[in-house]
PDB file of C-alpha atoms in Angstrom:
ATOM      1  CA  MET L   1     -24.662 -23.358 -27.537  1.00 38.00           C
ATOM      2  CA  GLU L   2     -25.299 -19.911 -26.170  1.00 41.00           C
ATOM      3  CA  ARG L   3     -22.241 -18.322 -24.674  1.00 45.00           C
ATOM      4  CA  LYS L   4     -22.863 -16.673 -21.315  1.00 45.00           C
ATOM      5  CA  GLY L   5     -20.991 -13.548 -20.421  1.00 45.00           C
ATOM      6  CA  LEU L   6     -18.686 -13.601 -17.464  1.00 48.00           C
ATOM      7  CA  CYS L   7     -20.230 -12.200 -14.326  1.00 52.00           C
ATOM      8  CA  VAL L   8     -18.061  -9.391 -12.997  1.00 52.00           C
ATOM      9  CA  HIS L   9     -20.630  -7.980 -10.577  1.00 51.00           C
ATOM     10  CA  PRO L  10     -22.187  -9.643  -7.508  1.00 47.00           C
ATOM     11  CA  CYS L  11     -25.701  -8.462  -8.398  1.00 53.00           C
ATOM     12  CA  PRO L  12     -27.783 -11.441  -9.725  1.00 52.00           C
ATOM     13  CA  ARG L  13     -29.674  -9.192 -12.176  1.00 57.00           C
ATOM     14  CA  PHE L  14     -26.416  -8.227 -13.902  1.00 54.00           C
ATOM     15  CA  CYS L  15     -25.307 -11.852 -13.959  1.00 53.00           C
ATOM     16  CA  LEU L  16     -28.481 -12.905 -15.722  1.00 51.00           C
ATOM     17  CA  GLN L  17     -27.987 -10.169 -18.306  1.00 62.00           C
ATOM     18  CA  GLY L  18     -24.492 -11.480 -19.088  1.00 65.00           C
ATOM     19  CA  LEU L  19     -22.469  -8.396 -18.230  1.00 71.00           C
ATOM     20  CA  ASP L  20     -18.971  -8.978 -19.599  1.00 75.00           C
ATOM     21  CA  PHE L  21     -15.656  -7.245 -18.949  1.00 78.00           C
ATOM     22  CA  ALA L  22     -15.972  -4.744 -21.797  1.00 81.00           C
ATOM     23  CA  GLY L  23     -19.496  -3.741 -20.829  1.00 82.00           C
ATOM     24  CA  PHE L  24     -18.563  -3.369 -17.181  1.00 82.00           C
ATOM     25  CA  THR L  25     -15.530  -1.240 -18.086  1.00 86.00           C
ATOM     26  CA  ALA L  26     -17.537   0.947 -20.465  1.00 86.00           C
ATOM     27  CA  HIS L  27     -20.229   1.644 -17.878  1.00 85.00           C
ATOM     28  CA  MET L  28     -17.755   2.337 -15.069  1.00 89.00           C
ATOM     29  CA  PHE L  29     -15.468   4.500 -17.204  1.00 91.00           C
ATOM     30  CA  VAL L  30     -17.950   7.379 -17.375  1.00 91.00           C
ATOM     31  CA  GLY L  31     -18.481   7.418 -13.621  1.00 91.00           C
ATOM     32  CA  ILE L  32     -14.754   7.196 -12.893  1.00 93.00           C
ATOM     33  CA  CYS L  33     -14.030  10.124 -15.207  1.00 94.00           C
ATOM     34  CA  LEU L  34     -16.658  12.230 -13.433  1.00 94.00           C
ATOM     35  CA  VAL L  35     -15.223  11.315 -10.029  1.00 94.00           C
ATOM     36  CA  LEU L  36     -11.703  12.219 -11.168  1.00 93.00           C
ATOM     37  CA  LEU L  37     -12.835  15.565 -12.551  1.00 94.00           C
ATOM     38  CA  VAL L  38     -14.432  16.437  -9.221  1.00 94.00           C
ATOM     39  CA  SER L  39     -12.000  14.844  -6.750  1.00 94.00           C
ATOM     40  CA  PHE L  40      -8.689  16.162  -8.102  1.00 90.00           C
ATOM     41  CA  PRO L  41      -9.643  19.876  -7.977  1.00 91.00           C
ATOM     42  CA  LEU L  42     -11.275  19.324  -4.584  1.00 91.00           C
ATOM     43  CA  LEU L  43      -8.181  17.651  -3.116  1.00 88.00           C
ATOM     44  CA  ARG L  44      -6.009  20.358  -4.633  1.00 85.00           C
ATOM     45  CA  LEU L  45      -8.183  22.989  -2.980  1.00 87.00           C
ATOM     46  CA  LEU L  46      -8.189  21.270   0.415  1.00 84.00           C
ATOM     47  CA  TYR L  47      -4.453  20.521   0.611  1.00 79.00           C
ATOM     48  CA  TRP L  48      -2.911  23.355  -1.405  1.00 78.00           C
ATOM     49  CA  ASN L  49      -1.160  24.886   1.611  1.00 70.00           C
ATOM     50  CA  LYS L  50      -0.541  21.813   3.751  1.00 67.00           C
ATOM     51  CA  LYS L  51       2.720  19.918   4.038  1.00 62.00           C
ATOM     52  CA  LEU L  52       2.034  16.281   3.282  1.00 58.00           C
ATOM     53  CA  TYR L  53       4.477  14.623   5.621  1.00 57.00           C
ATOM     54  CA  ASN L  54       4.203  13.021   9.039  1.00 55.00           C
ATOM     55  CA  LYS L  55       4.348  15.524  11.863  1.00 65.00           C
ATOM     56  CA  GLU L  56       6.449  13.189  13.965  1.00 68.00           C
ATOM     57  CA  PRO L  57       8.284  10.003  12.988  1.00 71.00           C
ATOM     58  CA  SER L  58       7.457   6.699  14.632  1.00 72.00           C
ATOM     59  CA  GLU L  59      10.600   6.641  16.779  1.00 79.00           C
ATOM     60  CA  ILE L  60       9.646   9.948  18.427  1.00 83.00           C
ATOM     61  CA  VAL L  61       6.095   8.733  19.060  1.00 82.00           C
ATOM     62  CA  GLU L  62       7.420   5.538  20.641  1.00 85.00           C
ATOM     63  CA  LEU L  63       9.862   7.528  22.765  1.00 88.00           C
ATOM     64  CA  LYS L  64       7.050   9.741  24.063  1.00 89.00           C
ATOM     65  CA  HIS L  65       5.022   6.658  24.930  1.00 88.00           C
ATOM     66  CA  GLU L  66       7.991   5.169  26.768  1.00 90.00           C
ATOM     67  CA  ILE L  67       8.441   8.385  28.780  1.00 90.00           C
ATOM     68  CA  HIS L  68       4.749   8.304  29.695  1.00 89.00           C
ATOM     69  CA  VAL L  69       4.990   4.699  30.894  1.00 88.00           C
ATOM     70  CA  TRP L  70       8.095   5.352  33.007  1.00 88.00           C
ATOM     71  CA  ARG L  71       6.512   8.465  34.551  1.00 88.00           C
ATOM     72  CA  LEU L  72       3.332   6.591  35.480  1.00 88.00           C
ATOM     73  CA  THR L  73       5.408   3.822  37.033  1.00 85.00           C
ATOM     74  CA  ALA L  74       7.340   6.344  39.131  1.00 84.00           C
ATOM     75  CA  GLN L  75       4.137   8.067  40.269  1.00 85.00           C
ATOM     76  CA  ARG L  76       2.643   4.791  41.464  1.00 81.00           C
ATOM     77  CA  ILE L  77       5.536   4.166  43.841  1.00 80.00           C
ATOM     78  CA  SER L  78       4.910   5.794  47.210  1.00 77.00           C
ATOM     79  CA  PRO L  79       8.162   6.780  48.966  1.00 76.00           C
ATOM     80  CA  ALA L  80       7.293   5.007  52.207  1.00 77.00           C
ATOM     81  CA  SER L  81      10.697   3.397  52.676  1.00 81.00           C
ATOM     82  CA  ARG L  82      14.269   4.083  51.701  1.00 82.00           C
ATOM     83  CA  GLU L  83      14.255   1.361  49.023  1.00 82.00           C
ATOM     84  CA  GLU L  84      11.071   2.679  47.417  1.00 82.00           C
ATOM     85  CA  THR L  85      12.478   6.202  47.441  1.00 84.00           C
ATOM     86  CA  ALA L  86      15.641   4.982  45.713  1.00 85.00           C
ATOM     87  CA  VAL L  87      13.617   3.103  43.089  1.00 85.00           C
ATOM     88  CA  ARG L  88      11.417   6.145  42.464  1.00 85.00           C
ATOM     89  CA  ARG L  89      14.507   8.336  42.109  1.00 87.00           C
ATOM     90  CA  LEU L  90      15.972   5.901  39.573  1.00 89.00           C
ATOM     91  CA  LEU L  91      12.749   5.904  37.569  1.00 88.00           C
ATOM     92  CA  LEU L  92      12.595   9.696  37.549  1.00 88.00           C
ATOM     93  CA  GLY L  93      16.223   9.779  36.432  1.00 90.00           C
ATOM     94  CA  LYS L  94      15.296   7.429  33.601  1.00 89.00           C
ATOM     95  CA  VAL L  95      12.437   9.744  32.632  1.00 89.00           C
ATOM     96  CA  LEU L  96      14.749  12.762  32.682  1.00 92.00           C
ATOM     97  CA  ALA L  97      17.312  11.009  30.470  1.00 91.00           C
ATOM     98  CA  LEU L  98      14.597  10.017  27.991  1.00 90.00           C
ATOM     99  CA  GLU L  99      13.268  13.582  27.915  1.00 91.00           C
ATOM    100  CA  HIS L 100      16.730  14.904  27.042  1.00 91.00           C
ATOM    101  CA  LEU L 101      16.980  12.278  24.295  1.00 90.00           C
ATOM    102  CA  LEU L 102      13.546  13.272  23.027  1.00 89.00           C
ATOM    103  CA  ALA L 103      14.528  16.945  22.916  1.00 89.00           C
ATOM    104  CA  ARG L 104      17.637  16.151  20.860  1.00 88.00           C
ATOM    105  CA  ARG L 105      15.689  14.017  18.411  1.00 86.00           C
ATOM    106  CA  LEU L 106      13.020  16.676  18.040  1.00 85.00           C
ATOM    107  CA  ARG L 107      15.638  19.307  17.219  1.00 84.00           C
ATOM    108  CA  THR L 108      17.213  16.983  14.666  1.00 84.00           C
ATOM    109  CA  PHE L 109      13.820  16.215  13.153  1.00 79.00           C
ATOM    110  CA  HIS L 110      12.860  19.893  12.815  1.00 74.00           C
ATOM    111  CA  ARG L 111      16.194  20.682  11.168  1.00 75.00           C
ATOM    112  CA  GLN L 112      15.659  17.863   8.684  1.00 72.00           C
ATOM    113  CA  ILE L 113      12.155  19.084   7.887  1.00 69.00           C
ATOM    114  CA  SER L 114      13.331  22.655   7.296  1.00 64.00           C
ATOM    115  CA  GLN L 115      16.187  21.386   5.124  1.00 62.00           C
ATOM    116  CA  GLU L 116      13.798  19.215   3.102  1.00 58.00           C
ATOM    117  CA  ASP L 117      11.501  22.182   2.546  1.00 57.00           C
ATOM    118  CA  LYS L 118      14.380  24.207   1.112  1.00 57.00           C
ATOM    119  CA  ASN L 119      15.984  21.467  -0.971  1.00 61.00           C
ATOM    120  CA  TRP L 120      12.974  19.521  -2.181  1.00 62.00           C
ATOM    121  CA  GLU L 121      14.195  19.501  -5.787  1.00 68.00           C
ATOM    122  CA  THR L 122      17.537  18.034  -4.706  1.00 70.00           C
ATOM    123  CA  ASN L 123      15.747  15.413  -2.617  1.00 67.00           C
ATOM    124  CA  ILE L 124      13.612  14.382  -5.577  1.00 74.00           C
ATOM    125  CA  GLN L 125      16.696  14.015  -7.758  1.00 77.00           C
ATOM    126  CA  GLU L 126      18.396  11.898  -5.096  1.00 74.00           C
ATOM    127  CA  LEU L 127      15.325   9.673  -4.813  1.00 72.00           C
ATOM    128  CA  GLN L 128      15.232   9.255  -8.580  1.00 78.00           C
ATOM    129  CA  LYS L 129      18.897   8.217  -8.593  1.00 79.00           C
ATOM    130  CA  LYS L 130      18.508   5.907  -5.611  1.00 77.00           C
ATOM    131  CA  HIS L 131      15.280   4.206  -6.681  1.00 78.00           C
ATOM    132  CA  ARG L 132      15.725   4.114 -10.428  1.00 82.00           C
ATOM    133  CA  ILE L 133      14.655   1.123 -12.485  1.00 83.00           C
ATOM    134  CA  SER L 134      17.413  -1.469 -12.264  1.00 83.00           C
ATOM    135  CA  ASP L 135      16.100  -4.028 -14.785  1.00 84.00           C
ATOM    136  CA  ARG L 136      14.523  -2.366 -17.809  1.00 88.00           C
ATOM    137  CA  ILE L 137      14.271  -5.651 -19.714  1.00 90.00           C
ATOM    138  CA  LEU L 138      12.128  -7.148 -16.951  1.00 89.00           C
ATOM    139  CA  LEU L 139       9.992  -3.994 -16.963  1.00 91.00           C
ATOM    140  CA  ILE L 140       9.380  -4.363 -20.706  1.00 93.00           C
ATOM    141  CA  LYS L 141       8.435  -8.027 -20.214  1.00 92.00           C
ATOM    142  CA  CYS L 142       5.999  -7.144 -17.425  1.00 92.00           C
ATOM    143  CA  LEU L 143       4.362  -4.371 -19.454  1.00 94.00           C
ATOM    144  CA  THR L 144       4.095  -6.659 -22.478  1.00 95.00           C
ATOM    145  CA  VAL L 145       2.390  -9.427 -20.522  1.00 94.00           C
ATOM    146  CA  LEU L 146       0.117  -6.946 -18.733  1.00 95.00           C
ATOM    147  CA  GLY L 147      -0.929  -5.333 -21.999  1.00 95.00           C
ATOM    148  CA  PHE L 148      -1.590  -8.726 -23.586  1.00 94.00           C
ATOM    149  CA  VAL L 149      -3.705  -9.861 -20.619  1.00 93.00           C
ATOM    150  CA  ILE L 150      -5.818  -6.681 -20.645  1.00 92.00           C
ATOM    151  CA  PHE L 151      -6.191  -6.932 -24.434  1.00 93.00           C
ATOM    152  CA  THR L 152      -7.350 -10.543 -24.050  1.00 90.00           C
ATOM    153  CA  PHE L 153      -9.855  -9.460 -21.396  1.00 88.00           C
ATOM    154  CA  PHE L 154     -11.500  -7.134 -23.899  1.00 87.00           C
ATOM    155  CA  LEU L 155     -11.101  -9.629 -26.749  1.00 87.00           C
ATOM    156  CA  ASN L 156     -12.933 -12.243 -24.700  1.00 82.00           C
ATOM    157  CA  SER L 157     -15.992  -9.982 -24.628  1.00 79.00           C
ATOM    158  CA  PHE L 158     -16.255  -9.611 -28.415  1.00 82.00           C
ATOM    159  CA  ILE L 159     -15.082 -12.981 -29.781  1.00 80.00           C
ATOM    160  CA  PRO L 160     -17.186 -15.954 -28.619  1.00 72.00           C
ATOM    161  CA  GLY L 161     -14.579 -18.421 -29.900  1.00 74.00           C
ATOM    162  CA  ILE L 162     -12.259 -17.764 -26.953  1.00 74.00           C
ATOM    163  CA  HIS L 163     -13.352 -20.326 -24.370  1.00 77.00           C
ATOM    164  CA  LEU L 164     -11.366 -18.821 -21.515  1.00 79.00           C
ATOM    165  CA  ASP L 165     -12.737 -16.773 -18.671  1.00 80.00           C
ATOM    166  CA  LEU L 166     -10.916 -13.937 -16.960  1.00 82.00           C
ATOM    167  CA  GLY L 167      -9.464 -16.170 -14.264  1.00 83.00           C
ATOM    168  CA  TRP L 168      -7.725 -18.517 -16.693  1.00 88.00           C
ATOM    169  CA  ILE L 169      -6.445 -15.599 -18.761  1.00 90.00           C
ATOM    170  CA  ALA L 170      -4.897 -14.051 -15.645  1.00 89.00           C
ATOM    171  CA  ILE L 171      -3.329 -17.366 -14.578  1.00 90.00           C
ATOM    172  CA  LEU L 172      -1.873 -17.964 -18.044  1.00 92.00           C
ATOM    173  CA  GLY L 173      -0.485 -14.425 -18.034  1.00 92.00           C
ATOM    174  CA  ALA L 174       1.184 -15.025 -14.661  1.00 89.00           C
ATOM    175  CA  ILE L 175       2.732 -18.293 -15.878  1.00 89.00           C
ATOM    176  CA  TRP L 176       3.935 -16.608 -19.049  1.00 90.00           C
ATOM    177  CA  LEU L 177       5.546 -13.817 -17.038  1.00 89.00           C
ATOM    178  CA  LEU L 178       7.313 -16.317 -14.760  1.00 85.00           C
ATOM    179  CA  ILE L 179       8.723 -18.051 -17.841  1.00 86.00           C
ATOM    180  CA  LEU L 180       9.863 -14.782 -19.430  1.00 86.00           C
ATOM    181  CA  ALA L 181      11.405 -13.500 -16.205  1.00 83.00           C
ATOM    182  CA  ASP L 182      13.738 -16.531 -16.124  1.00 74.00           C
ATOM    183  CA  ILE L 183      13.767 -16.723 -12.329  1.00 72.00           C
ATOM    184  CA  HIS L 184      16.292 -19.226 -11.035  1.00 75.00           C
ATOM    185  CA  ASP L 185      15.233 -19.265  -7.379  1.00 72.00           C
ATOM    186  CA  PHE L 186      11.476 -19.783  -7.494  1.00 74.00           C
ATOM    187  CA  GLU L 187      11.125 -20.250  -3.732  1.00 77.00           C
ATOM    188  CA  ILE L 188      11.952 -16.571  -3.124  1.00 76.00           C
ATOM    189  CA  ILE L 189       8.993 -15.582  -5.292  1.00 76.00           C
ATOM    190  CA  LEU L 190       6.675 -17.923  -3.399  1.00 77.00           C
ATOM    191  CA  HIS L 191       7.743 -16.425  -0.072  1.00 76.00           C
ATOM    192  CA  ARG L 192       6.901 -12.916  -1.300  1.00 77.00           C
ATOM    193  CA  VAL L 193       3.373 -13.848  -2.414  1.00 80.00           C
ATOM    194  CA  GLU L 194       0.658 -12.476  -0.124  1.00 85.00           C
ATOM    195  CA  TRP L 195      -1.168 -15.742   0.427  1.00 86.00           C
ATOM    196  CA  ALA L 196      -3.524 -14.215   2.997  1.00 89.00           C
ATOM    197  CA  THR L 197      -4.807 -11.719   0.419  1.00 90.00           C
ATOM    198  CA  LEU L 198      -5.259 -14.440  -2.194  1.00 87.00           C
ATOM    199  CA  LEU L 199      -7.173 -16.638   0.245  1.00 91.00           C
ATOM    200  CA  PHE L 200      -9.359 -13.681   1.205  1.00 91.00           C
ATOM    201  CA  PHE L 201     -10.355 -12.961  -2.397  1.00 87.00           C
ATOM    202  CA  ALA L 202     -10.834 -16.670  -3.126  1.00 85.00           C
ATOM    203  CA  ALA L 203     -13.198 -16.991  -0.168  1.00 89.00           C
ATOM    204  CA  LEU L 204     -14.961 -13.780  -1.221  1.00 85.00           C
ATOM    205  CA  PHE L 205     -15.549 -15.075  -4.754  1.00 79.00           C
ATOM    206  CA  VAL L 206     -16.813 -18.410  -3.420  1.00 85.00           C
ATOM    207  CA  LEU L 207     -19.225 -16.544  -1.136  1.00 84.00           C
ATOM    208  CA  MET L 208     -20.423 -14.380  -4.037  1.00 74.00           C
ATOM    209  CA  GLU L 209     -21.117 -17.438  -6.166  1.00 64.00           C
TER     210      GLU L 209
END
């Protein structure tokens, strides 16, 4: 029986030719290397003198939006009566209090930015200490399973005796990793799975077929 290569491209012409994982990787590798050689120097040239951080944090942006909403609400109230004048005065007082709060937060934010620019090496060391790898054994298990799965992907393209496609190899690798990880509370793992993304790709593959 003739063994058909696994289709890894949605084009029917490539599917009929039996393009496998190794062939697809070999053809794409040259193009990716060319893109990397061009894109990295270009990005370095474009952003060599720009600070890659957010100009304003989300809390400051939300505070500005809140001030804008309160100010519009106060402007829509016409001081035709004493009650409306009192309400408008309260709203303007709220706007003034929020503007003072915004000014304090902006000063604090600018001080933090200037301090980060001066002590960026210290900040990197603190991040490395804070977010260091806590379970090196689990990391070794993950890298071992990942390397075996990728090796089996390539092996599947050269040895016809392996009657497993890429999907089954990936599923077996995931099951193997769950066994090696020795997870006691499996429900926590299921809650952290992005089911919406999995359903999207499943529907996409069904549509491609």
